[in-house]
PDB file of C-alpha atoms in Angstrom:
ATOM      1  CA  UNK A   1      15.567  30.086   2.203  1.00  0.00           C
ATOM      2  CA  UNK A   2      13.763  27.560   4.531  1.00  0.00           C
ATOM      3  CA  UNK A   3      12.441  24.640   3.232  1.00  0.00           C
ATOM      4  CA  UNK A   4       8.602  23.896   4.132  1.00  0.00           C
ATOM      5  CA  UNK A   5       6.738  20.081   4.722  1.00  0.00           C
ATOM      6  CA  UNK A   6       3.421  19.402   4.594  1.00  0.00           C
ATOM      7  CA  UNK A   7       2.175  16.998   6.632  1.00  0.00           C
ATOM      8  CA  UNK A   8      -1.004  15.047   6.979  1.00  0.00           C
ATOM      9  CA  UNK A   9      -2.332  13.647  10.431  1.00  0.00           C
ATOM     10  CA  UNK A  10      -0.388  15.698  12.491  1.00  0.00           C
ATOM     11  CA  UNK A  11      -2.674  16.021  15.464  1.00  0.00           C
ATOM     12  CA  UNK A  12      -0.614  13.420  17.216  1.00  0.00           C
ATOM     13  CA  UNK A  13       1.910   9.989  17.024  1.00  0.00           C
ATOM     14  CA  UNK A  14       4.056  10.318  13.976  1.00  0.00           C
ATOM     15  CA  UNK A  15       2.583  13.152  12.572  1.00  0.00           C
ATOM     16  CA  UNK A  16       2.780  15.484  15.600  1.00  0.00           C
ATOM     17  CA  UNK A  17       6.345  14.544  16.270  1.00  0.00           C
ATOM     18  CA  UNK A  18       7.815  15.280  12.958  1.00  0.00           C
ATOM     19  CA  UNK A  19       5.786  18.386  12.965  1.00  0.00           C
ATOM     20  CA  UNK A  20       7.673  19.284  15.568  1.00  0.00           C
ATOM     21  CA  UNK A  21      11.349  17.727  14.460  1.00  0.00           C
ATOM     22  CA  UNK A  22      11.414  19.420  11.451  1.00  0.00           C
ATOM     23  CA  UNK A  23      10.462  22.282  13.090  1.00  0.00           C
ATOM     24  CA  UNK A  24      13.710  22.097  14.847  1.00  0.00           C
ATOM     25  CA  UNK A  25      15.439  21.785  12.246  1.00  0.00           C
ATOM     26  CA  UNK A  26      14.825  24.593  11.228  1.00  0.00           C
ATOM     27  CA  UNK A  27      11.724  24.044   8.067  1.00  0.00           C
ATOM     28  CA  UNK A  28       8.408  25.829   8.123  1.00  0.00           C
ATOM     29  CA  UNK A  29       6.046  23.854   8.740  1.00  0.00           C
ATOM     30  CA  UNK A  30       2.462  22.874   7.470  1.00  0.00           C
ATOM     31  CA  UNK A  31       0.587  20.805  10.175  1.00  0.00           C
ATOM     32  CA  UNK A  32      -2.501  19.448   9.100  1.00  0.00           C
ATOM     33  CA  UNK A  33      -5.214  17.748  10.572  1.00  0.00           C
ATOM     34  CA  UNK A  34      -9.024  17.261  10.532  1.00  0.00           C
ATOM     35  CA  UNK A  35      -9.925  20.024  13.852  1.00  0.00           C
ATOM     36  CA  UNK A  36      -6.928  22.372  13.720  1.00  0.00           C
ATOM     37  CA  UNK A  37      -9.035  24.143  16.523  1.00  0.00           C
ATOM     38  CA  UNK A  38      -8.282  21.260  18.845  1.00  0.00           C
ATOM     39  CA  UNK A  39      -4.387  21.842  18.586  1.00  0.00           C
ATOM     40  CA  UNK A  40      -2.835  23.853  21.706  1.00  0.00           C
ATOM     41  CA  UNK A  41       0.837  22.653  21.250  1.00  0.00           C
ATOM     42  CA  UNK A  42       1.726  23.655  17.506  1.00  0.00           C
ATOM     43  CA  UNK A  43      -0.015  26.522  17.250  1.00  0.00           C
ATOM     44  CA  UNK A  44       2.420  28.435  19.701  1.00  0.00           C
ATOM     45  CA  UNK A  45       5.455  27.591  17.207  1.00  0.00           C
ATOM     46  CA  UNK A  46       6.517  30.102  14.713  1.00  0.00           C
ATOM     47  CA  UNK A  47       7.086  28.878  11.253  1.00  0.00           C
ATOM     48  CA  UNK A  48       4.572  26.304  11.873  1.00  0.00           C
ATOM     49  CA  UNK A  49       0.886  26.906  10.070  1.00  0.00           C
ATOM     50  CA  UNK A  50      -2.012  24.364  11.236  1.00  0.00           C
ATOM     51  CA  UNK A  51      -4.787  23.846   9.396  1.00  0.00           C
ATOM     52  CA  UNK A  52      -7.786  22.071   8.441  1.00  0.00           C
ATOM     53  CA  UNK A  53      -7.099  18.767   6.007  1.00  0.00           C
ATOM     54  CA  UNK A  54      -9.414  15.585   5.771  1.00  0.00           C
ATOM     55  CA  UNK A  55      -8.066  13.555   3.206  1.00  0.00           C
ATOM     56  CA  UNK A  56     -11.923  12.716   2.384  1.00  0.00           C
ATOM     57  CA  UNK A  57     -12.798  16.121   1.889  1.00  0.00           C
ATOM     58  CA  UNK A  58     -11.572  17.866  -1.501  1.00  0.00           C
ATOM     59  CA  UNK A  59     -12.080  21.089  -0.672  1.00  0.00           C
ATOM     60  CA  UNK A  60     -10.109  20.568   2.298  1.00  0.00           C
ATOM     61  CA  UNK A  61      -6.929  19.295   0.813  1.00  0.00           C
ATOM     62  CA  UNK A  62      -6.878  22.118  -1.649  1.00  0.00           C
ATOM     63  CA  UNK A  63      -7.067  24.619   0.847  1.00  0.00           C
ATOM     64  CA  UNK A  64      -4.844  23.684   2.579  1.00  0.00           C
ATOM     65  CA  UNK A  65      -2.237  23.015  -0.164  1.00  0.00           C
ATOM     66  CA  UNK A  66      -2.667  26.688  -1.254  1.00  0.00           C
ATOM     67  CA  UNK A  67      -2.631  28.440   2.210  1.00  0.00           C
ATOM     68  CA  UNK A  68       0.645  26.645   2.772  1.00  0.00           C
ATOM     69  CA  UNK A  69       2.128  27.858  -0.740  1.00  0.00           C
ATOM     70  CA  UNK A  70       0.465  31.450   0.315  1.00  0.00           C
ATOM     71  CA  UNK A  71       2.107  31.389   3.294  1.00  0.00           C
ATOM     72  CA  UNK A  72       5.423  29.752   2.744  1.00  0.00           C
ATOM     73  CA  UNK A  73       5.831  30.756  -0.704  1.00  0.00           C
ATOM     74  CA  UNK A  74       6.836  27.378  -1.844  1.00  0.00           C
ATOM     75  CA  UNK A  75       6.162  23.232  -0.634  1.00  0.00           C
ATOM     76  CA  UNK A  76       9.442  21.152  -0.574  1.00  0.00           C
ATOM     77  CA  UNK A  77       7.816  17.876   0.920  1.00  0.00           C
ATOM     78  CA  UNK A  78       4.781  16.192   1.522  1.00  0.00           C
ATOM     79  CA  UNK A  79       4.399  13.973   4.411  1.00  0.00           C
ATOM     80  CA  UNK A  80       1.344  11.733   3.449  1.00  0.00           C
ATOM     81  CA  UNK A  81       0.676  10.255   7.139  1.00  0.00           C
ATOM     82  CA  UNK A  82      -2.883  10.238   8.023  1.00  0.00           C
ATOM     83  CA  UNK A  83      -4.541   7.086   8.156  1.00  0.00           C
ATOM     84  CA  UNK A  84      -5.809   4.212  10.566  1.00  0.00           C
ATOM     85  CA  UNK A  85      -6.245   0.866  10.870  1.00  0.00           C
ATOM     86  CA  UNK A  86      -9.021  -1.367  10.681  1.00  0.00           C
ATOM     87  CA  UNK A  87      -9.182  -4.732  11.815  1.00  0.00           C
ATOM     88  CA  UNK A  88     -11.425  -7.752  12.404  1.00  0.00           C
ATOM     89  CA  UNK A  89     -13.220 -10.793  10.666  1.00  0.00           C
ATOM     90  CA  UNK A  90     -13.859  -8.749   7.174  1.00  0.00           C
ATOM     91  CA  UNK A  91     -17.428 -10.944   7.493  1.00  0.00           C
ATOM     92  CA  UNK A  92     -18.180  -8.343  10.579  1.00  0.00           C
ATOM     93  CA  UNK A  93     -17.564  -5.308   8.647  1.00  0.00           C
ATOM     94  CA  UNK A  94     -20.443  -3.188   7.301  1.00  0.00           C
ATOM     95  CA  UNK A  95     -19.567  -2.254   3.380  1.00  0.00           C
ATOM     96  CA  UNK A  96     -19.091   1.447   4.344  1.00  0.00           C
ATOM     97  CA  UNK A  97     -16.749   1.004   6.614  1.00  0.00           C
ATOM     98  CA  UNK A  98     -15.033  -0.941   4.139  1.00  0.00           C
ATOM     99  CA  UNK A  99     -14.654   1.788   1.646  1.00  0.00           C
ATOM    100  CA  UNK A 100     -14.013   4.156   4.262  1.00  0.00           C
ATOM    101  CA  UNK A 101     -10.435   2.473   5.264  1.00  0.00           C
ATOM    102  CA  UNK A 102      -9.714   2.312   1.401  1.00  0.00           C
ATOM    103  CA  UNK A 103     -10.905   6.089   0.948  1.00  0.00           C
ATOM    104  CA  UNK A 104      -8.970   7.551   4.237  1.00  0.00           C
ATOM    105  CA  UNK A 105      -5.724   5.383   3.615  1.00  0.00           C
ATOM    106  CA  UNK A 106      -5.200   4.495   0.016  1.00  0.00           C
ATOM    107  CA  UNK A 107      -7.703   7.287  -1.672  1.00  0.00           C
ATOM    108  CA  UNK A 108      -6.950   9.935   0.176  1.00  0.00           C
ATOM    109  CA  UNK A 109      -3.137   9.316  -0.145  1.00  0.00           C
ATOM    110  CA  UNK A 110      -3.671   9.975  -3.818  1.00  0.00           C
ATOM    111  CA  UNK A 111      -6.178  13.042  -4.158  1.00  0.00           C
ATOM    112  CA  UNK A 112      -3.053  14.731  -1.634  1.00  0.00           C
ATOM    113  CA  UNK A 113      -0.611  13.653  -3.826  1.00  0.00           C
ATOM    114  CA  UNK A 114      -2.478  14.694  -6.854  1.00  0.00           C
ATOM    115  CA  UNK A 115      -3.624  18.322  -5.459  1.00  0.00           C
ATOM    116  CA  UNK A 116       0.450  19.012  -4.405  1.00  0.00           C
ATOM    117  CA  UNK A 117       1.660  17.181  -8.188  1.00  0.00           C
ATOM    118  CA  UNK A 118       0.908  20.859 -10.279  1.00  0.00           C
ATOM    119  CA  UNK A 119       2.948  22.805  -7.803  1.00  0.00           C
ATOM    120  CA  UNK A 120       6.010  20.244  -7.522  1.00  0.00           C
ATOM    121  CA  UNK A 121       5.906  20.216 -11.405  1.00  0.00           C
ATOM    122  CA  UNK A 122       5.957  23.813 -12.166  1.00  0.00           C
ATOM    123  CA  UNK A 123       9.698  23.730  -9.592  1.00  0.00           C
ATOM    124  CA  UNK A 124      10.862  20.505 -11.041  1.00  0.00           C
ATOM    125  CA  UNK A 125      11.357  19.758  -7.586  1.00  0.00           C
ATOM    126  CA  UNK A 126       9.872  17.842  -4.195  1.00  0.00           C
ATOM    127  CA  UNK A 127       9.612  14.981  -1.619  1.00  0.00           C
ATOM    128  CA  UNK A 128       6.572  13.219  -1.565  1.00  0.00           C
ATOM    129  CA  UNK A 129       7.043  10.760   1.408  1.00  0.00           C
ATOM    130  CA  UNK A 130       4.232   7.925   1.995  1.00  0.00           C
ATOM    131  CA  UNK A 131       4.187   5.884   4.698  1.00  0.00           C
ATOM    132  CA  UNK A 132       3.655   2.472   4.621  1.00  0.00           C
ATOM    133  CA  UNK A 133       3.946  -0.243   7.306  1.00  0.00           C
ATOM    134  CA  UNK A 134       5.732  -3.482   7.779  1.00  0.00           C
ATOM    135  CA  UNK A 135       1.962  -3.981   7.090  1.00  0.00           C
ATOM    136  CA  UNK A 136       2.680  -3.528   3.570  1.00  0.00           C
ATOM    137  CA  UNK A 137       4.978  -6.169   3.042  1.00  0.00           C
ATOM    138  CA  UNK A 138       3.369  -8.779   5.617  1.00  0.00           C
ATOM    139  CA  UNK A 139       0.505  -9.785   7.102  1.00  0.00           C
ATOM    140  CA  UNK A 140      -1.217 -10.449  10.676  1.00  0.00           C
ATOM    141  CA  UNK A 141      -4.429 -12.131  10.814  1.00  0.00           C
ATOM    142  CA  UNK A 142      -7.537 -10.416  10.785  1.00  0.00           C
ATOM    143  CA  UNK A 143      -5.995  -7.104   9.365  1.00  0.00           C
ATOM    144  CA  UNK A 144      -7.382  -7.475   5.502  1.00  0.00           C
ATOM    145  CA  UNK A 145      -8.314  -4.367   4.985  1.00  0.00           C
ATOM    146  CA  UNK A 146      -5.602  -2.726   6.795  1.00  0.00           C
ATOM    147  CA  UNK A 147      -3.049  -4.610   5.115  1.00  0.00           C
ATOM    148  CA  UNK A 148      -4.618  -4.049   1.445  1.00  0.00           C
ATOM    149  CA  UNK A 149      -4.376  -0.740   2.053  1.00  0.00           C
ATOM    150  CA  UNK A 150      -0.894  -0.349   2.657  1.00  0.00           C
ATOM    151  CA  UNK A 151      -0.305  -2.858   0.178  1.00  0.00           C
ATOM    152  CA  UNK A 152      -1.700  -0.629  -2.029  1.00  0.00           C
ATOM    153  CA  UNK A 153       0.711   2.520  -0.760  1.00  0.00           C
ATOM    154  CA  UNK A 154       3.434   0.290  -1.892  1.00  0.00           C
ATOM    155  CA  UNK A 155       2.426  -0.463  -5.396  1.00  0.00           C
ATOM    156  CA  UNK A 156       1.520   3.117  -5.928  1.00  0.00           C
ATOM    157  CA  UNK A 157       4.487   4.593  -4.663  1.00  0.00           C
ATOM    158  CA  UNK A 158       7.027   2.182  -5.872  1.00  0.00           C
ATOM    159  CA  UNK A 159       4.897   3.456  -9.511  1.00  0.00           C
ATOM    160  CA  UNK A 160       5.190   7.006  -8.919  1.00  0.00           C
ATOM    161  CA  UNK A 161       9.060   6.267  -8.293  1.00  0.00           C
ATOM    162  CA  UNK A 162       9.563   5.686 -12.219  1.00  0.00           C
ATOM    163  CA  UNK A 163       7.009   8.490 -12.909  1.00  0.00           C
ATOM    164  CA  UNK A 164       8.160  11.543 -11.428  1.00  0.00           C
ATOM    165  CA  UNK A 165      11.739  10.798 -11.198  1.00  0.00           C
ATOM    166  CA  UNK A 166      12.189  11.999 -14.922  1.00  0.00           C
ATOM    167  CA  UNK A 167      10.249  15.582 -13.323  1.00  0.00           C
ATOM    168  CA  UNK A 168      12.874  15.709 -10.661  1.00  0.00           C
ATOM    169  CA  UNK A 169      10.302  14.596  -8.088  1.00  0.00           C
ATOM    170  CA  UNK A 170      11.116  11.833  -5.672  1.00  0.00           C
ATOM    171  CA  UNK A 171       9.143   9.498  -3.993  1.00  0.00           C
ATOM    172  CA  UNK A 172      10.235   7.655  -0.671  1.00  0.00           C
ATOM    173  CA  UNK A 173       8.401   4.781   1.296  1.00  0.00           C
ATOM    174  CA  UNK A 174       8.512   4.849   5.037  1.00  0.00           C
ATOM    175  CA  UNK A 175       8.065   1.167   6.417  1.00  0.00           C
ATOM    176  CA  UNK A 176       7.333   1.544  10.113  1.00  0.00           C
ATOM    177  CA  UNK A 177       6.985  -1.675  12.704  1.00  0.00           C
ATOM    178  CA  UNK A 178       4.983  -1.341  15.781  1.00  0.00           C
ATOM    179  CA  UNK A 179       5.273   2.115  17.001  1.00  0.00           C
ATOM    180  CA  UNK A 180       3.974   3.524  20.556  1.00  0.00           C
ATOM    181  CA  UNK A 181       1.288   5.355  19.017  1.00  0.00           C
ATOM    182  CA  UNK A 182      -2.396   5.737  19.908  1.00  0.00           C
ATOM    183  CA  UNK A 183      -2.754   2.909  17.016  1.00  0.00           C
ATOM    184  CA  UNK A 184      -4.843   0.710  19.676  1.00  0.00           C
ATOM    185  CA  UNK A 185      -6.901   3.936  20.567  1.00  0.00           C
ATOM    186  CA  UNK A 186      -8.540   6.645  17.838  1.00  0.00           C
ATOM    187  CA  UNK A 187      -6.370   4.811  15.145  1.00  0.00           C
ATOM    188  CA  UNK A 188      -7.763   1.654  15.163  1.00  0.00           C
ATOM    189  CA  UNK A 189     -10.993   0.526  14.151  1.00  0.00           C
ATOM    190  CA  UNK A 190     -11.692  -3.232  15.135  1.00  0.00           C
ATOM    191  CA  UNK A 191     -15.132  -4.888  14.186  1.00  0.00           C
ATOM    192  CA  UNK A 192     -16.216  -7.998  15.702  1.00  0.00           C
ATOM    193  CA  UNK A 193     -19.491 -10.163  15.423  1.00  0.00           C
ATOM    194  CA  UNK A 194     -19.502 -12.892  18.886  1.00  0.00           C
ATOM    195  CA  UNK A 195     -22.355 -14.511  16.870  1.00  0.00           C
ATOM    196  CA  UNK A 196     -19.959 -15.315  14.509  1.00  0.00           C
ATOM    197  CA  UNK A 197     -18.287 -18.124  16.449  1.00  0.00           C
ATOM    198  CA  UNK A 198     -15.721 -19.752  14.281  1.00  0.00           C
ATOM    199  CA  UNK A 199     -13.753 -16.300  14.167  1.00  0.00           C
ATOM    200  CA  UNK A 200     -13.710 -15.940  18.275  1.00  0.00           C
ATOM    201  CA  UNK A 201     -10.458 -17.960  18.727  1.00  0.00           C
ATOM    202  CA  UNK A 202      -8.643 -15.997  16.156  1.00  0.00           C
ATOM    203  CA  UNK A 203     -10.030 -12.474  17.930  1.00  0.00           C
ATOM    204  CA  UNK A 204      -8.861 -13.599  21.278  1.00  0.00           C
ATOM    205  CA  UNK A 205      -5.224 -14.524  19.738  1.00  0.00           C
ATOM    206  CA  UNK A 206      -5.179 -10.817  18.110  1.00  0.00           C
ATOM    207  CA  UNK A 207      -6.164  -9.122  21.607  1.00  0.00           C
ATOM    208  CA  UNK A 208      -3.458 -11.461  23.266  1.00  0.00           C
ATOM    209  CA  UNK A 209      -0.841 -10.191  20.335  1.00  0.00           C
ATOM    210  CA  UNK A 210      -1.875  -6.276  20.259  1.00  0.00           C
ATOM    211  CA  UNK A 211      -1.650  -6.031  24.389  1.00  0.00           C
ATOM    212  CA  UNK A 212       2.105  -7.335  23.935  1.00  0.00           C
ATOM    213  CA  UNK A 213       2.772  -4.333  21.568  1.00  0.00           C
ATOM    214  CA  UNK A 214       4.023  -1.888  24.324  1.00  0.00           C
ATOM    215  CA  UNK A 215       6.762  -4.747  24.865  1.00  0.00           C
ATOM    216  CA  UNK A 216       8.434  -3.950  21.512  1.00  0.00           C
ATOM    217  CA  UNK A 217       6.920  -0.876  20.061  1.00  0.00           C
ATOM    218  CA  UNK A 218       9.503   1.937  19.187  1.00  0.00           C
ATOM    219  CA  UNK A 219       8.869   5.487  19.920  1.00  0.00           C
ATOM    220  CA  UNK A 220       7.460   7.816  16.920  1.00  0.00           C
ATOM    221  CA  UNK A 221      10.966   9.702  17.085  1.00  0.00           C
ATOM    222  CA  UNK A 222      12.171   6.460  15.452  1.00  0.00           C
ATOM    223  CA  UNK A 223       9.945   6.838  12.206  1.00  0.00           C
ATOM    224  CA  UNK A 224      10.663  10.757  12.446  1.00  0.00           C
ATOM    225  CA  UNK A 225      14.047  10.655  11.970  1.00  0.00           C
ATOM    226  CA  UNK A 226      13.572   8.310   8.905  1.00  0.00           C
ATOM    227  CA  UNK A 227      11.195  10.504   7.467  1.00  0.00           C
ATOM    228  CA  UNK A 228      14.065  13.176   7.841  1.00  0.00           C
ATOM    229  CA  UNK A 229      16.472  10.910   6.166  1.00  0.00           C
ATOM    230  CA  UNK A 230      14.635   9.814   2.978  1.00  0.00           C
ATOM    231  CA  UNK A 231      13.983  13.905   2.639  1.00  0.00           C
ATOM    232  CA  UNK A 232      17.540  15.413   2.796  1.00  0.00           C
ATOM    233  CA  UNK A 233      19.454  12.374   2.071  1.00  0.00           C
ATOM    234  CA  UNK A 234      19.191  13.758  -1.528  1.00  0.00           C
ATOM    235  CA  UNK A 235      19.454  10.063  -2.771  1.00  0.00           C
ATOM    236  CA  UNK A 236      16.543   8.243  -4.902  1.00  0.00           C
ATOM    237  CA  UNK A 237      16.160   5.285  -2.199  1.00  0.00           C
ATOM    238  CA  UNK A 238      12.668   3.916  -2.318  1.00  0.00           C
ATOM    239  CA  UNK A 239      12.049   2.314   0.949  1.00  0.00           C
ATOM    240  CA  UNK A 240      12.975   3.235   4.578  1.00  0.00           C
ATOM    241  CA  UNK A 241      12.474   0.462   7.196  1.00  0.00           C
ATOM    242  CA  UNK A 242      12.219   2.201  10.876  1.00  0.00           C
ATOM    243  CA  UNK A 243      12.348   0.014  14.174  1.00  0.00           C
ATOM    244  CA  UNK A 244      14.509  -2.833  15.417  1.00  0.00           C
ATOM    245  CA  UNK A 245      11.294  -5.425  14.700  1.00  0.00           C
ATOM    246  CA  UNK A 246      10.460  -3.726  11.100  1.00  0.00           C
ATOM    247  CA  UNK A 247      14.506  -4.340  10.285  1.00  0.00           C
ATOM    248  CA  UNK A 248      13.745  -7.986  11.296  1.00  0.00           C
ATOM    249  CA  UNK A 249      10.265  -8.680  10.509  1.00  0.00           C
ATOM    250  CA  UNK A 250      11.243  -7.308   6.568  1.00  0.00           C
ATOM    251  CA  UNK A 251      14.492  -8.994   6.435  1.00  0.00           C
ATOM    252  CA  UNK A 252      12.854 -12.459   7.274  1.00  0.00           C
ATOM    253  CA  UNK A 253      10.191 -11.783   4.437  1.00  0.00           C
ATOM    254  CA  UNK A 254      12.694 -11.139   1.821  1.00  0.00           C
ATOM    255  CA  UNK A 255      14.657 -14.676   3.132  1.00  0.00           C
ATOM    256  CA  UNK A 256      12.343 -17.336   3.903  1.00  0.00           C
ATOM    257  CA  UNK A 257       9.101 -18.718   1.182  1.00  0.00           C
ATOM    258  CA  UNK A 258       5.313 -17.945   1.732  1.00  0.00           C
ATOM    259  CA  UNK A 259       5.355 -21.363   3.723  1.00  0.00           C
ATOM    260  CA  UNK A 260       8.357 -20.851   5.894  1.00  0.00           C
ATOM    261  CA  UNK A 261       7.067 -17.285   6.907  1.00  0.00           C
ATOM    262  CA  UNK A 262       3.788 -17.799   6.941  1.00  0.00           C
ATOM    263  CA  UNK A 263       4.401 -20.804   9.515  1.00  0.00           C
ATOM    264  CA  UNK A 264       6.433 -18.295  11.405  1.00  0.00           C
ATOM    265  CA  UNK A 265       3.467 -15.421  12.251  1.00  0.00           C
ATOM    266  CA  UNK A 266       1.474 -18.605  13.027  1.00  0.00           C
ATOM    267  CA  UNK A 267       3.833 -19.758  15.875  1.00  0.00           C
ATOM    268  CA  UNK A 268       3.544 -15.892  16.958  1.00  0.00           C
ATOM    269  CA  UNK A 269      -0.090 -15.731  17.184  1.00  0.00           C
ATOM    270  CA  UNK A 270      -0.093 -18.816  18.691  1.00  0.00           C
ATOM    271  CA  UNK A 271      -2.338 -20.668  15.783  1.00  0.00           C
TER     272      UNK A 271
END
């Protein structure tokens, strides 16, 4: 019997391309995204169903949940990808737009989790897969809400670990670096204030650091085929680092203190 994934965000970047990976591997697939009517490429692929999901939107995530399980019969993973990043002086954001990074990547992550939980449950079986960012283990300047939201996906996953192992559930991290994405584009939300001139010279060094990224950003393929791997690997491995610079980046965190490192991302941004 194939095996079926659900995945969030998969309108494009990570999300489209291991729509379309485990599709070739043979798993239905449940593609989900915010306008499904938008999608020209999935659509034509058998086994795949695409369908509306906003992880704000309740209603959304339960219909889509149970049109997969209608369709499919059964959900053997959850990919819990959507999200974006928002970035700037946290004096320049308005409050909403606060909550709304915290409600699309940390909030949202749970009410998907939550509405797929009864169904894993009643099988005593499933993947849920959450992914993260080197983001979630270090910092870049200007990126406080970004980075306390995936901060968050770690706590919560590395907590769900412990709880639904005993149900036979397993929960994997995916820990991506800087991946060719549209990140820069749709994904990323940056907020800036020029009247607010003692932040200028750190925005400048960001804009310097983020048009370098194309210079050592992996493909999505790269975070797809971890994804795969902390799926069928059948092992109860937590975390999943994917990209030559995450590998690094992670490894140096775990070696040197808060000062050492710290001093480290300076000399990179050129502080």
């Amino acid at each position: 019997m194939k095996k079926t994934i659900l995945i969030t965000g998969a309108s494009s970047g990570i999300g489209k391309t291991t729509a379309k990976y485990f599709h070739e591997k043979g798993w239905n697939v449940i593609a989900t995204m915010r306008t499904p009517e938008k999608e020209e490429e999935l659509t034509k692929l058998a086994n795949i169903l695409v369908t509306r999901l906003d992880v704000t939107d309740l209603e959304s995530i339960d219909n889509a949940v149970q049109k997969g399980i209608e369709q499919f019969g059964k959900i053997d993973a959850l990919l819990n990808n959507a999200g974006y990043g928002a970035f700037g002086p946290l004096e320049a954001f308005p409050r909403e737009k606060m909550i709304q990074q915290f409600n699309t990547n940390v909030i949202g992550v749970l009410d998907v989790t939550r509405a797929i939980l009864p169904h894993f449950r009643a099988n005593k079986d499933g993947v849920i897969v959450n992914i993260s960012s080197i983001g979630g283990k270090t910092t870049f300047p200007l990126g406080s809400l970004y980075h306390g939201t995936k901060f968050a996906i770690e706590g919560i996953s590395e907590s769900l670990h412990f709880e639904l192992e005993p149900i036979g559930i397993k929960v994997k991290i995916i820990e991506p670096g800087i991946i060719a994405t549209d990140f820069g584009g749709r994904s990323l939300d940056f907020n800036n204030d020029e009247n607010m001139t003692e932040y200028q010279a750190s925005v400048e060094k960001l804009m310097k650091f983020h048009n370098n990224f194309n210079e050592v950003a992996s493909q999505p393929i790269v975070v797809t085929e971890q994804i795969y791997a902390a799926i069928t690997d059948g092992t109860n491995t937590l975390r999943y680092e994917a990209g030559a610079d995450a590998v690094d980046l992670l490894a140096n965190r775990k070696k040197l203190n808060d000062e050492l490192f710290i001093a480290g991302i300076k000399q990179q941004f050129g502080y």
